[in-house]
Amino acid sequence: TAVAQEPFWADLQPRVALVERGGSLWLSCSTNCPRPERGGLETSLRRNGTQRGLRWLGRGLRGRARHPSVSNSSDSHFAERPDRVELVPLPAWQPVGENFTLSCRVPGAGPRGRVPGAGPRGSLTLTLLRGAQELIRRNFAGEPPRARGAVLTATVLARREDHGANFSCRAELDLRPHGLGLFENSSAPRELRTFALSPDSPRLIAPRLLEVGSEKPVSCSLDGLFPAPEAGIYLELGDQRLNPYVTLEGDALMATATVTASAEQEGARQLVCTVTLGGESRETRENLTIYSFPAPLLNLSEPNAPEGKMVTVTCTAGARTLVTLEGIPAAVLGQPAQLQLNVTENDDRRGFFCEAILEVDGEILSKNESAELRVLYAPALDSVGCPEQITWLEGTEASLSCVAHGVPPPNVSCVRTGEAKIVEGLLRVAREHAGTYRCEATNARDSRTITVEASLSCVAHGVPPPNVSCVRTGEAKIVEGLLRVAREHAGTYRCEATNARGSAAKNVAVTVECE
Ligand SMILES: *[C@@H]1O[C@H](CO)[C@@H](O)[C@H](O)[C@H]1NC(C)=O
Ligand SMILES: *[C@@H]1O[C@H](CO)[C@@H](O)[C@H](O)[C@H]1NC(C)=O
Ligand SMILES: *[C@@H]1O[C@H](CO)[C@@H](O)[C@H](O)[C@H]1NC(C)=O
Ligand SMILES: *[C@@H]1O[C@H](CO)[C@@H](O)[C@H](O)[C@H]1NC(C)=O
Ligand SMILES: *[C@@H]1O[C@H](CO)[C@@H](O)[C@H](O)[C@H]1NC(C)=O
Ligand SMILES: *[C@@H]1O[C@H](CO)[C@@H](O)[C@H](O)[C@H]1NC(C)=O
Ligand SMILES: *[C@@H]1O[C@H](CO)[C@@H](O)[C@H](O)[C@H]1NC(C)=O
Ligand SMILES: *[C@@H]1O[C@H](CO)[C@@H](O)[C@H](O)[C@H]1NC(C)=O
Ligand SMILES: *[C@@H]1O[C@H](CO)[C@@H](O)[C@H](O)[C@H]1NC(C)=O
């Protein structure tokens, strides 16, 4: 009414209330209006009992619903433990030396999203942790209580030691000043994987050229890898993946493989080495030319040719190959080189040499082949291999040695003149071995004979070698050197052998035969 002195008011107590979720709260609404016609307490919460007076209304509220909404003048919350604390997912792999973001969220939710999940925010503290170590801590005191969910972010420099570290976020809701407890919860930990991959390319060691059918080792390595055991290394030739043997040494990874070139791969190929780590990769490519280069074929029209025969020597090699036979190159690339000769005894065991040259990718490659010619010729008996005069020492061991040459190698046999028995092996030389022998050398081409005179000589044995001197009985003159034998040389001689140990003497009867 107009006479009223005082403006009307309506009051709601308590102004600020915190009740643990699920608990209950008593609100009281009063006014100084003497006869209020309408009035009440509007809320979406469930009621739990009402008491009324004339200018007064008390109401119990049950905090089952999450978000109470109270009249204009009051902020009442049902406090919740922080039931959702989330650390935003970390990158799958984080490069060492680069920053990454840690972000913790305690989301605001509910029908109208007006209150944080861990409300009220003013009592909330968030901490980001690495293992048990606190990285950053923030409390939200002074924030409007109705502000939406809380977020805390930090920029962190990734280090090697962070590999495998668990990061988490802790939320603490301290409602002790409001007569409630200290509620805390933590996010599930997230494990960080950090890596360092050198900016260098892998070191690929491979041959530039590879012959079809041959195999060569290739290797590829890269160091400065962290964590090296997590890195992968791959080798590919063309589109074929090799199966390398991989070794890890310190921070270096190395792959070795053997490449075998097949005929289908002939041509220019690429060898690729790839190292992967943390979703990144480094690659090196090398060119590899696979070629085929058959060795030259050196052919003699007749490898065993009789004397006087024309022999053709031919050297052949593959296309694009230049052959040179005995220093003379073929006229045309890819064509054979040839030479002819009328063979003589002197050509026996003559070697022929052919070289083939192929240019592959700017590199000169060479292969060679040689062949030997055998010339068939009749046996030859010369005085070196088969001397016509031989002297044997009586009582020693000796053989009748006669060597003939010829192709094929001849057989040689010697018989004493007038006898049939072939003389072979060692003889203990006796007087009766002196005489004339006939040696015959035979091969497929022909046979030759030679007459050998074998004679005996008398020497004395002793150590030191004795001096021997002979004198004719009754004379004093020592007989020395060669004699032209005459009748008067017949007679008895006394020969004496002398050395430091003593002397021995023997009488020798010499007869002179006359025609
Ligand atoms: C409802 O109110 C009664 C009386 O005040 C109280 O004992 C009871 O705990 C309340 N119920 C809930 C669910 O808060
Ligand atoms: C703590 O947070 C986790 C993850 O957000 C949640 O699953 C759990 O229910 C919470 N615990 C409590 C007691 O609120
Ligand atoms: C990482 O972040 C810090 C602070 O935000 C900044 O000073 C630094 O330059 C950053 N480092 C790199 C490598 O980006
Ligand atoms: C990180 O957490 C995982 C699983 O929760 C655990 O297996 C691992 O040992 C932890 N790492 C460290 C460094 O504590
Ligand atoms: C490989 O060969 C290609 C084509 O001939 C050439 O362009 C490239 O430079 C070569 N690479 C190397 C590493 O030699
Ligand atoms: C070598 O030449 C001879 C005669 O010309 C021929 O019969 C023979 O087949 C050739 N051999 C080869 C391996 O070419
Ligand atoms: C080879 O040479 C010999 C002697 O010089 C001669 O008698 C012979 O006819 C020649 N053979 C050929 C096939 O020319
Ligand atoms: C011929 O080839 C062999 C290998 O096949 C090589 O060792 C030799 O040096 C070559 N000879 C010449 C004269 O080029
Ligand atoms: C053997 O003869 C040489 C020279 O005729 C002589 O110097 C040497 O003393 C002699 N030896 C003996 C043992 O008579």
XYZ file of C-alpha atoms and ligand atoms in Angstrom, residues 464-468 480 497-502, ligand 9:
26
model
C 138.087 -87.235 -48.115
C 138.117 -88.301 -51.788
C 141.373 -90.132 -52.391
C 143.987 -89.260 -55.001
C 144.472 -92.116 -57.434
C 147.445 -89.611 -66.615
C 144.432 -94.564 -53.964
C 145.483 -92.327 -51.114
C 143.671 -90.025 -48.745
C 144.394 -88.745 -45.247
C 143.082 -91.998 -43.713
C 145.371 -94.312 -45.596
C 146.299 -85.223 -53.654
O 146.830 -84.512 -54.742
C 146.857 -83.100 -54.568
C 147.362 -82.470 -55.868
O 147.930 -83.330 -56.672
C 147.799 -82.855 -53.389
O 147.825 -81.449 -53.178
C 147.266 -83.528 -52.168
O 148.106 -83.341 -51.072
C 147.154 -84.998 -52.400
N 146.429 -85.587 -51.263
C 146.968 -86.698 -50.665
C 146.217 -87.157 -49.451
O 147.977 -87.233 -51.052
